[in-house]
mmCIF file of C-alpha atoms and ligand atoms in Angstrom:
data_model
loop_
_atom_site.group_PDB
_atom_site.id
_atom_site.type_symbol
_atom_site.label_atom_id
_atom_site.label_comp_id
_atom_site.label_asym_id
_atom_site.label_seq_id
_atom_site.Cartn_x
_atom_site.Cartn_y
_atom_site.Cartn_z
ATOM 1 C CA MET A 1110 -8.639 74.470 20.776
ATOM 2 C CA THR A 1111 -6.790 73.711 23.467
ATOM 3 C CA GLY A 1112 -4.941 69.564 22.847
ATOM 4 C CA ARG A 1113 -7.973 68.948 26.177
ATOM 5 C CA LYS A 1114 -10.561 70.251 24.767
ATOM 6 C CA ARG A 1115 -10.178 68.592 21.600
ATOM 7 C CA ILE A 1116 -10.067 65.277 24.164
ATOM 8 C CA TYR A 1117 -12.600 66.175 25.453
ATOM 9 C CA ALA A 1118 -14.839 66.795 21.435
ATOM 10 C CA LEU A 1119 -13.851 63.674 20.515
ATOM 11 C CA LEU A 1120 -14.461 61.537 23.699
ATOM 12 C CA LEU A 1121 -18.320 63.311 23.006
ATOM 13 C CA CYS A 1122 -18.481 62.592 19.870
ATOM 14 C CA ALA A 1123 -16.925 58.886 19.838
ATOM 15 C CA GLY A 1124 -20.077 58.505 23.116
ATOM 16 C CA LEU A 1125 -22.924 60.095 20.983
ATOM 17 C CA VAL A 1126 -21.902 57.917 18.150
ATOM 18 C CA LEU A 1127 -21.840 55.242 19.808
ATOM 19 C CA VAL A 1128 -25.357 55.895 21.821
ATOM 20 C CA LEU A 1129 -26.829 56.543 18.720
ATOM 21 C CA SER A 1130 -25.265 53.083 17.052
ATOM 22 C CA VAL A 1131 -26.493 51.178 19.951
ATOM 23 C CA SER A 1132 -29.858 52.611 20.313
ATOM 24 C CA ALA A 1133 -30.330 51.818 16.045
ATOM 25 C CA ALA A 1134 -29.211 48.659 16.172
ATOM 26 C CA PHE A 1135 -31.802 47.636 18.754
ATOM 27 C CA ILE A 1136 -34.218 49.103 17.090
ATOM 28 C CA ILE A 1137 -33.158 47.436 13.544
ATOM 29 C CA GLN A 1138 -32.618 44.147 15.759
ATOM 30 C CA GLU A 1139 -35.731 44.567 17.653
ATOM 31 C CA ALA A 1140 -38.075 45.280 15.009
ATOM 32 C CA ASP A 1141 -39.886 42.116 13.880
ATOM 33 C CA HIS A 1142 -39.766 41.017 17.793
ATOM 34 C CA ASP A 1143 -42.630 38.060 19.353
ATOM 35 C CA CYS A 1144 -44.725 41.083 20.693
ATOM 36 C CA THR A 1145 -46.694 39.953 23.636
ATOM 37 C CA GLY A 1146 -49.220 42.250 23.317
ATOM 38 C CA GLU A 1147 -49.632 45.679 25.748
ATOM 39 C CA ASP A 1148 -47.357 46.359 28.348
ATOM 40 C CA CYS A 1149 -43.599 44.648 26.122
ATOM 41 C CA PRO A 1150 -41.084 45.558 27.023
ATOM 42 C CA ILE A 1151 -39.086 45.690 24.024
ATOM 43 C CA CYS A 1152 -41.445 48.185 22.292
ATOM 44 C CA ARG A 1153 -40.896 50.286 25.988
ATOM 45 C CA ASN A 1154 -37.379 49.717 24.961
ATOM 46 C CA ILE A 1155 -37.365 50.951 21.323
ATOM 47 C CA ALA A 1156 -39.787 53.857 21.688
ATOM 48 C CA ILE A 1157 -37.611 54.392 24.037
ATOM 49 C CA ASN A 1158 -34.505 53.977 22.169
ATOM 50 C CA ILE A 1159 -36.056 55.924 19.565
ATOM 51 C CA ARG A 1160 -37.021 59.131 21.584
ATOM 52 C CA LEU A 1161 -33.761 59.450 22.537
ATOM 53 C CA LEU A 1162 -32.543 58.989 18.657
ATOM 54 C CA ARG A 1163 -35.057 62.214 17.935
ATOM 55 C CA THR A 1164 -33.098 64.266 21.112
ATOM 56 C CA ILE A 1165 -29.767 63.763 20.160
ATOM 57 C CA GLY A 1166 -30.577 64.654 16.603
ATOM 58 C CA LEU A 1167 -32.351 67.750 17.507
ATOM 59 C CA ALA A 1168 -29.398 68.926 19.608
ATOM 60 C CA ALA A 1169 -27.265 67.388 17.245
ATOM 61 C CA LEU A 1170 -28.869 70.097 14.944
ATOM 62 C CA LEU A 1171 -28.605 72.797 17.040
ATOM 63 C CA LEU A 1172 -26.037 73.292 19.507
ATOM 64 C CA PRO A 1173 -23.528 73.150 16.379
ATOM 65 C CA ALA A 1174 -25.867 77.156 15.786
ATOM 66 C CA LEU A 1175 -25.832 78.081 19.722
ATOM 67 C CA PHE A 1176 -21.770 77.419 19.718
ATOM 68 C CA LEU A 1177 -21.814 79.496 16.008
ATOM 69 C CA GLN A 1178 -23.907 82.217 17.400
ATOM 70 C CA PRO A 1179 -20.785 84.167 19.072
ATOM 71 C CA ALA A 1180 -18.439 84.070 16.265
ATOM 72 C CA VAL A 1181 -20.871 85.300 13.858
ATOM 73 C CA HIS A 1182 -21.870 88.149 16.780
ATOM 74 C CA ALA A 1183 -18.387 88.459 16.896
ATOM 75 C CA GLU A 1184 -17.417 88.926 13.491
ATOM 76 C CA HIS A 1185 -20.598 90.901 12.845
ATOM 77 C CA ASP A 1186 -19.169 93.296 15.797
ATOM 78 C CA ARG A 1187 -16.106 93.786 14.299
ATOM 79 C CA GLN A 1188 -17.443 95.216 10.543
ATOM 80 C CA ASP A 1189 -19.508 97.615 12.535
ATOM 81 C CA HIS A 1190 -16.310 98.541 14.456
ATOM 82 C CA HIS A 1191 -14.788 98.694 10.783
ATOM 83 C CA HIS A 1192 -17.923 100.937 9.768
ATOM 84 C CA ALA A 1193 -17.313 103.349 12.702
ATOM 85 C CA PHE A 1194 -14.000 104.706 11.024
ATOM 86 C CA LEU A 1195 -15.473 105.694 7.669
ATOM 87 C CA PRO A 1196 -16.560 108.262 6.271
ATOM 88 C CA ARG A 1197 -20.328 109.076 6.762
ATOM 89 C CA THR A 1198 -21.657 111.496 3.797
ATOM 90 C CA LEU A 1199 -24.205 111.037 1.347
ATOM 91 C CA VAL A 1200 -22.311 109.273 -0.970
ATOM 92 C CA SER A 1201 -21.674 106.584 1.020
ATOM 93 C CA TRP A 1202 -24.806 105.680 2.097
ATOM 94 C CA LYS A 1203 -26.595 105.722 -1.503
ATOM 95 C CA ILE A 1204 -28.435 108.623 -1.940
ATOM 96 C CA ARG A 1205 -29.284 110.625 -4.491
ATOM 97 C CA LEU A 1206 -30.535 114.001 -4.337
ATOM 98 C CA ASN A 1207 -32.505 114.671 -7.260
ATOM 99 C CA ASP A 1208 -34.291 117.886 -6.249
HETATM 100 ZN ZN1 ZN B 2621 -43.331 44.528 20.980
#
């Protein structure tokens, strides 16, 4: 990873951590607010923050898999390339002829 990409990745991680922290702090702080009932703006903001946390949490779970997929495919292709040069015999395929 180049230096510039590393800086962007660190800034992205810091931004995500900041957003998650502020959202969680808002939910904790306003959990026992004096609710005005229906159409309460604080309840609406709490719901938005909960949805944001769920979305970012799901993205945090799925994005690494998305980024790791090309590496897994490259490793798989490399192993297939390695096996292409091995002789293909009944012994290498572990096939026994009992007749
Ligand atoms: Zn409320």
